[in-house]
Amino acid sequence: MNNREFFDQSIFKNNPKDVFRDLGEQVFNQFSSKTFPTNIYNQSNQYILEAELPGVNKSEIELTYEHSTLTIKAQKHVSEQSGQVQLSERASGELVRRFDFDDIDKTQIKASYTDGILVVILPKETSDEDNTTKITID
């Protein structure tokens, strides 16, 4: 096969912009299909995390805080339709996000779930003692 035949049968036959667009869509869809949008607000005494989980039942959400990491796991089910799939963008399966927070009072974490929005309140630890350690230089 000569170079001309290779280029005629390869991805170069199409518009080069299409190659990058298609690749970008594949990468974006791969990562976006198993995640969910989240906002985190840092306030003086707490963090507030809001996560969009539309179509997920409250009973299918697992929320844990361990080793300074908040983990949100959710099971999302999409009803199956008969026939050949023309386009499939709705995520199904396990959705997982992890967020690192330092100095959280884990005994006071609260969460609520309304209208597809999970809200997690993560109070910051309050310390009355001075955490400064003076180090002597030898």
PDB file of C-alpha atoms in Angstrom:
ATOM      1  CA  MET A   1       0.000   0.000   0.000  1.00  0.00           C
ATOM      2  CA  ASN A   2       1.444   3.363  -0.934  1.00  0.00           C
ATOM      3  CA  ASN A   3       1.047   6.575   1.043  1.00  0.00           C
ATOM      4  CA  ARG A   4      -1.831   7.820  -1.091  1.00  0.00           C
ATOM      5  CA  GLU A   5      -3.845   4.654  -0.465  1.00  0.00           C
ATOM      6  CA  PHE A   6      -3.144   4.910   3.267  1.00  0.00           C
ATOM      7  CA  PHE A   7      -4.349   8.488   3.463  1.00  0.00           C
ATOM      8  CA  ASP A   8      -7.418   7.729   1.347  1.00  0.00           C
ATOM      9  CA  GLN A   9      -8.480   4.955   3.738  1.00  0.00           C
ATOM     10  CA  SER A  10      -7.565   6.573   7.007  1.00  0.00           C
ATOM     11  CA  ILE A  11      -9.023   9.199   9.276  1.00  0.00           C
ATOM     12  CA  PHE A  12      -7.369  11.815   7.063  1.00  0.00           C
ATOM     13  CA  LYS A  13     -10.003  11.191   4.417  1.00  0.00           C
ATOM     14  CA  ASN A  14     -12.477  13.153   6.537  1.00  0.00           C
ATOM     15  CA  ASN A  15     -12.199  16.723   7.678  1.00  0.00           C
ATOM     16  CA  PRO A  16      -9.374  16.873  10.264  1.00  0.00           C
ATOM     17  CA  LYS A  17     -11.579  19.000  12.529  1.00  0.00           C
ATOM     18  CA  ASP A  18     -14.074  16.129  12.688  1.00  0.00           C
ATOM     19  CA  VAL A  19     -11.393  13.789  14.018  1.00  0.00           C
ATOM     20  CA  PHE A  20     -10.640  16.061  16.975  1.00  0.00           C
ATOM     21  CA  ARG A  21     -14.310  16.865  17.570  1.00  0.00           C
ATOM     22  CA  ASP A  22     -15.225  13.176  17.621  1.00  0.00           C
ATOM     23  CA  LEU A  23     -12.290  12.350  19.886  1.00  0.00           C
ATOM     24  CA  GLY A  24     -13.229  15.182  22.247  1.00  0.00           C
ATOM     25  CA  GLU A  25     -16.830  14.003  22.412  1.00  0.00           C
ATOM     26  CA  GLN A  26     -15.725  10.448  23.154  1.00  0.00           C
ATOM     27  CA  VAL A  27     -13.431  11.567  25.968  1.00  0.00           C
ATOM     28  CA  PHE A  28     -16.023  13.983  27.384  1.00  0.00           C
ATOM     29  CA  ASN A  29     -18.807  11.404  27.249  1.00  0.00           C
ATOM     30  CA  GLN A  30     -16.613   8.747  28.843  1.00  0.00           C
ATOM     31  CA  PHE A  31     -15.892  10.878  31.888  1.00  0.00           C
ATOM     32  CA  SER A  32     -19.161  12.772  32.160  1.00  0.00           C
ATOM     33  CA  SER A  33     -21.354   9.699  32.003  1.00  0.00           C
ATOM     34  CA  LYS A  34     -20.300   8.414  35.431  1.00  0.00           C
ATOM     35  CA  THR A  35     -20.100  11.656  37.379  1.00  0.00           C
ATOM     36  CA  PHE A  36     -22.386  14.459  38.496  1.00  0.00           C
ATOM     37  CA  PRO A  37     -22.102  18.244  38.871  1.00  0.00           C
ATOM     38  CA  THR A  38     -21.153  19.515  42.304  1.00  0.00           C
ATOM     39  CA  ASN A  39     -20.687  22.897  43.989  1.00  0.00           C
ATOM     40  CA  ILE A  40     -18.672  23.363  47.186  1.00  0.00           C
ATOM     41  CA  TYR A  41     -18.863  26.515  49.305  1.00  0.00           C
ATOM     42  CA  ASN A  42     -16.196  27.291  51.917  1.00  0.00           C
ATOM     43  CA  GLN A  43     -17.710  29.282  54.768  1.00  0.00           C
ATOM     44  CA  SER A  44     -16.000  30.403  57.955  1.00  0.00           C
ATOM     45  CA  ASN A  45     -17.334  27.541  60.085  1.00  0.00           C
ATOM     46  CA  GLN A  46     -18.352  24.899  57.543  1.00  0.00           C
ATOM     47  CA  TYR A  47     -18.292  23.608  53.996  1.00  0.00           C
ATOM     48  CA  ILE A  48     -21.509  23.165  52.054  1.00  0.00           C
ATOM     49  CA  LEU A  49     -21.505  20.648  49.227  1.00  0.00           C
ATOM     50  CA  GLU A  50     -24.372  20.518  46.727  1.00  0.00           C
ATOM     51  CA  ALA A  51     -24.511  17.622  44.272  1.00  0.00           C
ATOM     52  CA  GLU A  52     -27.003  17.142  41.444  1.00  0.00           C
ATOM     53  CA  LEU A  53     -28.334  13.590  41.386  1.00  0.00           C
ATOM     54  CA  PRO A  54     -31.570  13.777  39.395  1.00  0.00           C
ATOM     55  CA  GLY A  55     -33.413  10.518  38.968  1.00  0.00           C
ATOM     56  CA  VAL A  56     -31.639   8.845  41.894  1.00  0.00           C
ATOM     57  CA  ASN A  57     -33.668   7.553  44.836  1.00  0.00           C
ATOM     58  CA  LYS A  58     -32.496   8.622  48.290  1.00  0.00           C
ATOM     59  CA  SER A  59     -32.168   4.948  49.262  1.00  0.00           C
ATOM     60  CA  GLU A  60     -29.615   4.478  46.458  1.00  0.00           C
ATOM     61  CA  ILE A  61     -27.197   7.123  47.775  1.00  0.00           C
ATOM     62  CA  GLU A  62     -24.338   6.142  50.080  1.00  0.00           C
ATOM     63  CA  LEU A  63     -22.453   8.904  51.852  1.00  0.00           C
ATOM     64  CA  THR A  64     -19.277   8.210  53.865  1.00  0.00           C
ATOM     65  CA  TYR A  65     -16.512  10.277  55.452  1.00  0.00           C
ATOM     66  CA  GLU A  66     -13.257   8.476  56.142  1.00  0.00           C
ATOM     67  CA  HIS A  67      -9.623   9.620  56.392  1.00  0.00           C
ATOM     68  CA  SER A  68     -10.560  13.226  55.480  1.00  0.00           C
ATOM     69  CA  THR A  69     -12.393  12.062  52.332  1.00  0.00           C
ATOM     70  CA  LEU A  70     -16.099  12.460  51.679  1.00  0.00           C
ATOM     71  CA  THR A  71     -17.344   9.802  49.254  1.00  0.00           C
ATOM     72  CA  ILE A  72     -20.676   9.981  47.464  1.00  0.00           C
ATOM     73  CA  LYS A  73     -21.856   6.818  45.723  1.00  0.00           C
ATOM     74  CA  ALA A  74     -25.170   6.552  43.934  1.00  0.00           C
ATOM     75  CA  GLN A  75     -26.888   3.938  41.816  1.00  0.00           C
ATOM     76  CA  LYS A  76     -28.704   5.344  38.814  1.00  0.00           C
ATOM     77  CA  HIS A  77     -31.000   3.202  36.741  1.00  0.00           C
ATOM     78  CA  VAL A  78     -32.232   4.056  33.261  1.00  0.00           C
ATOM     79  CA  SER A  79     -35.198   2.122  31.982  1.00  0.00           C
ATOM     80  CA  GLU A  80     -34.385   0.007  28.976  1.00  0.00           C
ATOM     81  CA  GLN A  81     -36.380   0.483  25.815  1.00  0.00           C
ATOM     82  CA  SER A  82     -36.912  -2.002  23.038  1.00  0.00           C
ATOM     83  CA  GLY A  83     -35.313  -1.419  19.663  1.00  0.00           C
ATOM     84  CA  GLN A  84     -31.904  -0.277  18.555  1.00  0.00           C
ATOM     85  CA  VAL A  85     -30.342   2.590  20.485  1.00  0.00           C
ATOM     86  CA  GLN A  86     -29.944   5.657  18.271  1.00  0.00           C
ATOM     87  CA  LEU A  87     -28.289   7.853  20.932  1.00  0.00           C
ATOM     88  CA  SER A  88     -27.486   7.091  24.570  1.00  0.00           C
ATOM     89  CA  GLU A  89     -26.251   9.909  26.814  1.00  0.00           C
ATOM     90  CA  ARG A  90     -28.042   9.134  30.075  1.00  0.00           C
ATOM     91  CA  ALA A  91     -25.721   7.587  32.620  1.00  0.00           C
ATOM     92  CA  SER A  92     -26.659   4.438  34.455  1.00  0.00           C
ATOM     93  CA  GLY A  93     -24.790   2.348  36.955  1.00  0.00           C
ATOM     94  CA  GLU A  94     -22.688   3.481  39.883  1.00  0.00           C
ATOM     95  CA  LEU A  95     -21.771   7.155  40.131  1.00  0.00           C
ATOM     96  CA  VAL A  96     -18.895   8.012  42.477  1.00  0.00           C
ATOM     97  CA  ARG A  97     -17.229  11.252  43.555  1.00  0.00           C
ATOM     98  CA  ARG A  98     -14.639  11.815  46.282  1.00  0.00           C
ATOM     99  CA  PHE A  99     -13.742  15.103  47.944  1.00  0.00           C
ATOM    100  CA  ASP A 100     -10.952  15.832  50.429  1.00  0.00           C
ATOM    101  CA  PHE A 101     -11.694  18.041  53.434  1.00  0.00           C
ATOM    102  CA  ASP A 102      -9.312  18.669  56.331  1.00  0.00           C
ATOM    103  CA  ASP A 103     -10.337  19.590  59.872  1.00  0.00           C
ATOM    104  CA  ILE A 104     -13.946  18.370  59.675  1.00  0.00           C
ATOM    105  CA  ASP A 105     -15.960  17.547  62.791  1.00  0.00           C
ATOM    106  CA  LYS A 106     -17.161  14.212  61.457  1.00  0.00           C
ATOM    107  CA  THR A 107     -19.648  13.747  64.295  1.00  0.00           C
ATOM    108  CA  GLN A 108     -21.606  16.810  63.116  1.00  0.00           C
ATOM    109  CA  ILE A 109     -21.865  16.122  59.356  1.00  0.00           C
ATOM    110  CA  LYS A 110     -25.451  16.442  58.126  1.00  0.00           C
ATOM    111  CA  ALA A 111     -27.033  15.685  54.760  1.00  0.00           C
ATOM    112  CA  SER A 112     -30.386  16.173  53.059  1.00  0.00           C
ATOM    113  CA  TYR A 113     -31.769  15.181  49.671  1.00  0.00           C
ATOM    114  CA  THR A 114     -34.597  17.103  48.000  1.00  0.00           C
ATOM    115  CA  ASP A 115     -35.677  17.301  44.354  1.00  0.00           C
ATOM    116  CA  GLY A 116     -32.530  15.591  43.078  1.00  0.00           C
ATOM    117  CA  ILE A 117     -30.122  17.825  45.032  1.00  0.00           C
ATOM    118  CA  LEU A 118     -27.935  16.330  47.762  1.00  0.00           C
ATOM    119  CA  VAL A 119     -26.772  18.925  50.306  1.00  0.00           C
ATOM    120  CA  VAL A 120     -24.002  17.973  52.732  1.00  0.00           C
ATOM    121  CA  ILE A 121     -23.010  20.265  55.604  1.00  0.00           C
ATOM    122  CA  LEU A 122     -19.464  19.611  56.847  1.00  0.00           C
ATOM    123  CA  PRO A 123     -18.753  21.649  60.002  1.00  0.00           C
ATOM    124  CA  LYS A 124     -15.143  22.596  60.540  1.00  0.00           C
ATOM    125  CA  GLU A 125     -13.495  21.472  63.763  1.00  0.00           C
ATOM    126  CA  THR A 126     -13.176  24.209  66.302  1.00  0.00           C
ATOM    127  CA  SER A 127     -10.104  24.164  68.457  1.00  0.00           C
ATOM    128  CA  ASP A 128      -9.815  26.272  71.574  1.00  0.00           C
ATOM    129  CA  GLU A 129      -6.174  25.478  72.019  1.00  0.00           C
ATOM    130  CA  ASP A 130      -3.359  27.054  70.081  1.00  0.00           C
ATOM    131  CA  ASN A 131      -2.059  24.563  67.534  1.00  0.00           C
ATOM    132  CA  THR A 132       1.199  26.430  67.124  1.00  0.00           C
ATOM    133  CA  THR A 133       4.328  24.547  68.121  1.00  0.00           C
ATOM    134  CA  LYS A 134       7.482  26.519  68.738  1.00  0.00           C
ATOM    135  CA  ILE A 135      10.502  24.736  67.320  1.00  0.00           C
ATOM    136  CA  THR A 136      13.909  25.315  68.813  1.00  0.00           C
ATOM    137  CA  ILE A 137      16.762  25.674  66.374  1.00  0.00           C
ATOM    138  CA  ASP A 138      19.922  23.814  67.427  1.00  0.00           C
TER     139      ASP A 138
END
